[in-house]
CSV table of C-alpha atoms in Angstrom, one decimal:
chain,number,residue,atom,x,y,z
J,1,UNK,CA,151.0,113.1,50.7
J,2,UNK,CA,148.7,115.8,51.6
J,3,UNK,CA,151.7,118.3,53.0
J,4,UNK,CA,153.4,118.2,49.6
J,5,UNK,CA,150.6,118.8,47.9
J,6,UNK,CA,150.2,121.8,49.6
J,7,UNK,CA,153.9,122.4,49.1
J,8,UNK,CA,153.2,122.2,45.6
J,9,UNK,CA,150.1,124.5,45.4
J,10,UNK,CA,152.7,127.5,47.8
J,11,UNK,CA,155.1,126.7,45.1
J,12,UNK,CA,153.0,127.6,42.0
J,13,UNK,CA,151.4,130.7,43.8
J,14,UNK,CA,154.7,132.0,44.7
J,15,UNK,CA,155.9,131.5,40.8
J,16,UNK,CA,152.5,133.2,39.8
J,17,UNK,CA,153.3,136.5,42.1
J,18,UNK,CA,157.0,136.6,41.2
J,19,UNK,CA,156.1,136.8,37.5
J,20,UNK,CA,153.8,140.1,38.3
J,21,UNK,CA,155.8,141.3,40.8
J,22,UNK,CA,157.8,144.8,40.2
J,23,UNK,CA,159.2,146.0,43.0
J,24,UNK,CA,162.9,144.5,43.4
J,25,UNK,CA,162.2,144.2,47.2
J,26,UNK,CA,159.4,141.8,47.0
J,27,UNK,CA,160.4,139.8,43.6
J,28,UNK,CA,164.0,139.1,45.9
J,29,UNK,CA,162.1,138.4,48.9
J,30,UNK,CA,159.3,135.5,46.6
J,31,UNK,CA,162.9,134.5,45.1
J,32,UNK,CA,164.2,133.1,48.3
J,33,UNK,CA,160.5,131.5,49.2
J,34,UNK,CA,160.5,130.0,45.8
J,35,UNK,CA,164.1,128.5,46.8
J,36,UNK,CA,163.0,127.3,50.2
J,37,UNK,CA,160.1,125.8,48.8
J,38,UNK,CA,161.5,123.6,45.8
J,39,UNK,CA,164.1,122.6,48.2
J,40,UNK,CA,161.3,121.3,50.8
J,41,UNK,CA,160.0,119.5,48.3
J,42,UNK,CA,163.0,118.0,46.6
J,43,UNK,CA,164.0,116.7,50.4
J,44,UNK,CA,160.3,115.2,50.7
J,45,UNK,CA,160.5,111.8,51.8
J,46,UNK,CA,159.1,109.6,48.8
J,47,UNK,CA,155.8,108.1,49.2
J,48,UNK,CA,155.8,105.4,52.1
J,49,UNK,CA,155.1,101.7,50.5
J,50,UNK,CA,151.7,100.5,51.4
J,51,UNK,CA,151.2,98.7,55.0
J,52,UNK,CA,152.4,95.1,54.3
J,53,UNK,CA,149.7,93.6,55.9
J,54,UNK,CA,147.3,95.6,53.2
J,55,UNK,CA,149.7,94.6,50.4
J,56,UNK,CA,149.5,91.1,51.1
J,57,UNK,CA,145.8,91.5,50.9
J,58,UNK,CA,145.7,93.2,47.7
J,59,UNK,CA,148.0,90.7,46.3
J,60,UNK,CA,145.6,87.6,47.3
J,61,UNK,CA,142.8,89.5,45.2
J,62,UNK,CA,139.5,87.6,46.1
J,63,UNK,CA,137.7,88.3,49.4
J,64,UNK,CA,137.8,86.1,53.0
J,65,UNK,CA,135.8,83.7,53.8
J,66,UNK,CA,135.3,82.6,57.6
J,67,UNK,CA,135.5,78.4,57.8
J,68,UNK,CA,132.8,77.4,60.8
J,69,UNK,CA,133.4,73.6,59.7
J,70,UNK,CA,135.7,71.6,61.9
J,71,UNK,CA,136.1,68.2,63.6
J,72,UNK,CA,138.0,67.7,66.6
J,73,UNK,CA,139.9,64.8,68.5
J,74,UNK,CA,142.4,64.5,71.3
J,75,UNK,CA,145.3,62.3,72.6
J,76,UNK,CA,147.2,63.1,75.9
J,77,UNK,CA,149.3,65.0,74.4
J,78,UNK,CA,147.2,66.9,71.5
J,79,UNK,CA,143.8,68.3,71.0
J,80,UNK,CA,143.6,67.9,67.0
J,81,UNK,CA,141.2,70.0,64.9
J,82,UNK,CA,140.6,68.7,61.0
J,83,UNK,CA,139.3,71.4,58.8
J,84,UNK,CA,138.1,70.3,55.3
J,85,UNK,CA,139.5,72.2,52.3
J,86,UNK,CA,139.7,71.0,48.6
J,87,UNK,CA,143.1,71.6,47.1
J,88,UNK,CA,144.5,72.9,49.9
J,89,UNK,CA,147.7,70.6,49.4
J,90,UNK,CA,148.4,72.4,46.2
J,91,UNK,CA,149.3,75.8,47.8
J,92,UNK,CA,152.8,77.0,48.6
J,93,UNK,CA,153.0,75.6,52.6
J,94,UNK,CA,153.7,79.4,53.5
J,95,UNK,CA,149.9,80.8,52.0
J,96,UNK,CA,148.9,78.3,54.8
J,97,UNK,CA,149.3,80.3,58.2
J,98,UNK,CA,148.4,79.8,61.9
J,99,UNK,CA,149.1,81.8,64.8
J,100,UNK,CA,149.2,80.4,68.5
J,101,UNK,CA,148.6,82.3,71.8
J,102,UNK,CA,148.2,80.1,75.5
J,103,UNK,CA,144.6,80.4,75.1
J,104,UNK,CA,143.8,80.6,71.1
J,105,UNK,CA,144.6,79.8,67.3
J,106,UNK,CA,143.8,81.5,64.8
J,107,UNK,CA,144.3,80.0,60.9
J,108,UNK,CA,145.0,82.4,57.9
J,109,UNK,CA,144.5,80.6,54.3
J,110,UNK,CA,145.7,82.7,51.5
J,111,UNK,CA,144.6,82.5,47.7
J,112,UNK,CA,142.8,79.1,47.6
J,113,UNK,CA,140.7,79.6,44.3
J,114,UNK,CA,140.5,83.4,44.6
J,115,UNK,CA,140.0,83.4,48.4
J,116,UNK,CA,140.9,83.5,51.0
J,117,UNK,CA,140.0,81.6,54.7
J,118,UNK,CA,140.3,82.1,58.3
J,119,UNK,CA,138.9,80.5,61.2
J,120,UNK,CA,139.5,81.9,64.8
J,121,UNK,CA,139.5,79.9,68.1
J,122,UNK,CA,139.4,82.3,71.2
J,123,UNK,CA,139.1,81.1,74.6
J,124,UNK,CA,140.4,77.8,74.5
J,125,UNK,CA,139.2,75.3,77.3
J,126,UNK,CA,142.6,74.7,78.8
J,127,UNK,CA,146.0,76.4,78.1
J,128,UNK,CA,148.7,75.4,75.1
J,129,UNK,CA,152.2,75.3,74.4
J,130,UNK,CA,152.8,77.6,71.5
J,131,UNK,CA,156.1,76.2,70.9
J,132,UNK,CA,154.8,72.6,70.5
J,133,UNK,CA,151.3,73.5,68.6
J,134,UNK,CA,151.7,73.2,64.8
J,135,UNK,CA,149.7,72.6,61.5
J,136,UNK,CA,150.2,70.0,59.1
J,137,UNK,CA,148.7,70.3,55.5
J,138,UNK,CA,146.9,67.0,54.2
J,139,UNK,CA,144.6,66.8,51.0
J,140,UNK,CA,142.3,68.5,51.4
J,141,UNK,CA,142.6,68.8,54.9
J,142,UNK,CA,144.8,71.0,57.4
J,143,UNK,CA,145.6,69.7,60.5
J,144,UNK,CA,145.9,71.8,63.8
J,145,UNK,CA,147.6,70.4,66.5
J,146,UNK,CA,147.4,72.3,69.4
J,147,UNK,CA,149.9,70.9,72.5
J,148,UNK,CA,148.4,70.3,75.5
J,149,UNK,CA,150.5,72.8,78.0
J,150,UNK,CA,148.9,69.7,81.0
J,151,UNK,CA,148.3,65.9,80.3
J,152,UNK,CA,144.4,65.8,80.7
J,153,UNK,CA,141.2,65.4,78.8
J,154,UNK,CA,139.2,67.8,77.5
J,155,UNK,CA,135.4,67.7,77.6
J,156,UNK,CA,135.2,70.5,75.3
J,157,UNK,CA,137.7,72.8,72.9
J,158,UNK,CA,136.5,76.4,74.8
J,159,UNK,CA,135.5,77.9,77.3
J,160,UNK,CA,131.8,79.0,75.8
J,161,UNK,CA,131.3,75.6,74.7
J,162,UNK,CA,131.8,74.4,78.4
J,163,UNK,CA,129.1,77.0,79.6
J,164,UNK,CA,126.6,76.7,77.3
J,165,UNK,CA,126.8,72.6,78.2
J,166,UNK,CA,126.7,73.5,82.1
J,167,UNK,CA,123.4,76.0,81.2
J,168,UNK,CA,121.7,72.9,79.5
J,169,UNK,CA,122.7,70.6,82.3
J,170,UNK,CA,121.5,72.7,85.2
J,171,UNK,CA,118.2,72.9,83.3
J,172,UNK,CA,117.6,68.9,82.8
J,173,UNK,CA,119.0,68.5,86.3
J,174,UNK,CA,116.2,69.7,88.4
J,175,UNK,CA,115.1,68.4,91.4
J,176,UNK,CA,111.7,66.9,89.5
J,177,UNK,CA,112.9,64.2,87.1
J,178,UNK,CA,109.7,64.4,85.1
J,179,UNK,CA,110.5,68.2,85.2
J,180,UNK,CA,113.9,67.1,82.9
J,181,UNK,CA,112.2,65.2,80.7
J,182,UNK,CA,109.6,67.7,80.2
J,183,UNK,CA,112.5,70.5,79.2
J,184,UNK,CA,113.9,67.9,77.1
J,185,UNK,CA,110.6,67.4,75.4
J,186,UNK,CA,110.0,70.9,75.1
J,187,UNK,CA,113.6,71.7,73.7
J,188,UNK,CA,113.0,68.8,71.3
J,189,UNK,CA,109.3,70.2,70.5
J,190,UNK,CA,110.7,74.0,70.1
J,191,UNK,CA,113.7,72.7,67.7
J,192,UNK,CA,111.8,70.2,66.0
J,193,UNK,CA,110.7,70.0,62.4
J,194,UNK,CA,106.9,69.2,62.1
J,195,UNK,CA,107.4,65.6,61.8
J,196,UNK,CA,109.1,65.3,65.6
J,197,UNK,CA,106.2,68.2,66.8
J,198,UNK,CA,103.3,65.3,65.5
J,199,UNK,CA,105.5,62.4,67.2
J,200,UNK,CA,105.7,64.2,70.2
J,201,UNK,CA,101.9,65.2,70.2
J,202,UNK,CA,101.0,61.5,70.1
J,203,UNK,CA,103.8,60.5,72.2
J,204,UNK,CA,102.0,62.9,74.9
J,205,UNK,CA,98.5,62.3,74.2
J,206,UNK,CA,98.7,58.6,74.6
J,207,UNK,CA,100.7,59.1,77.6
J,208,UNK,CA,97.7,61.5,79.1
J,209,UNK,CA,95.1,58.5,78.1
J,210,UNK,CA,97.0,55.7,79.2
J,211,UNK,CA,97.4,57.8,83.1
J,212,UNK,CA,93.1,58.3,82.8
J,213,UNK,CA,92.7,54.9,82.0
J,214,UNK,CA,94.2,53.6,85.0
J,215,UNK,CA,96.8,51.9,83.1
J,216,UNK,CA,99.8,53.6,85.1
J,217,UNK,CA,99.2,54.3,88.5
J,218,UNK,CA,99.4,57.5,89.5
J,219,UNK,CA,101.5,59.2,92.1
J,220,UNK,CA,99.0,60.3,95.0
């Protein structure tokens, strides 16, 4: 540690001036620091080990790799996300880890080929029984169960997800239902690769004949 280094360096000073010192006085006076200071250092505490949480790191070697893959499912009881991972039956069961909260998971996979995996779920749409959630190691698959804390569906596994649906439903619900179609169009058009952006072209243009021709009435 830094302070016995510096113990160290008052040590070796203190040798250095006893050793040119002359006058009785101040060699008896460096004697006694010189005492004090090898016994400071002698009563040092030895080096702490490392954090375990950083040893266990080190000791996995390889570097972590966040898993966005999953499929879901639920029952009444469980909502049951499948994450794919070769070989993952062949690890110790403890290298495969998974914390619970009420409201979140996260999944720690340790040395699988050199690396290691984790996937985090925060905000989950409905609350869980951490006593009851588990994991179950498949081939090539693991298996989170996560216990429904109440006996209901689930439209969605979190909370963002269930936003970001109401967002896109309050824009195709508008009071004009040609208006929806058109955002869904547009959304389709934006996202589309060039093939849909030509089918949707066409799409529209014969639509925008068609209404000049008189073929479909239009609203007055």
């Amino acid at each position: 540690s830094l302070f016995l280094k510096q113990l160290q360096k008052d040590l070796e000073e203190v040798k250095e001036l006893l050793t040119n010192a002359t006058r009785k006085r101040v060699r008896d006076v460096l004697a006694a620091e010189k005492q004090k200071l090898e016994l400071e250092i002698k009563n040092q505490p030895p080096p702490k080990p490392k954090d375990v949480a950083e040893e266990e790191k080190s000791s996995l070697g390889g570097y972590t790799v966040k898993i966005n893959n999953y499929g879901w499912d639920q029952s009444d009881k469980f909502v049951k996300i499948y994450i794919s991972l070769n070989g993952v039956q062949k690890l110790p069961a403890e290298n495969v880890q998974v914390n619970f909260t009420e409201r979140s998971f996260d999944l720690l996979v340790k040395n699988l080929n050199g690396k290691n995996y984790t996937m985090t779920f925060n905000n989950l749409l409905k609350p869980i029984s951490v006593e009851g959630s588990s994991r179950k190691i498949k081939t090539d698959m693991i298996l989170v169960m996560c216990k429904k804390k109440r006996e209901e569906k689930w439209d969605c596994l979190t909370q963002v997800e269930k936003e970001s649906k109401e967002k896109e439903k309050a824009a195709y619900d508008t009071a004009d239902p040609s208006e929806g179609l058109m955002n869904i169009l547009k959304k389709m058009y934006a996202e589309g690769d060039d093939e849909m952006k030509r089918t949707i072209n066409k799409a529209w243009v014969e639509s925008r004949e068609k209404q000049y021709k008189g073929d479909i009435p239009m609203d007055l």
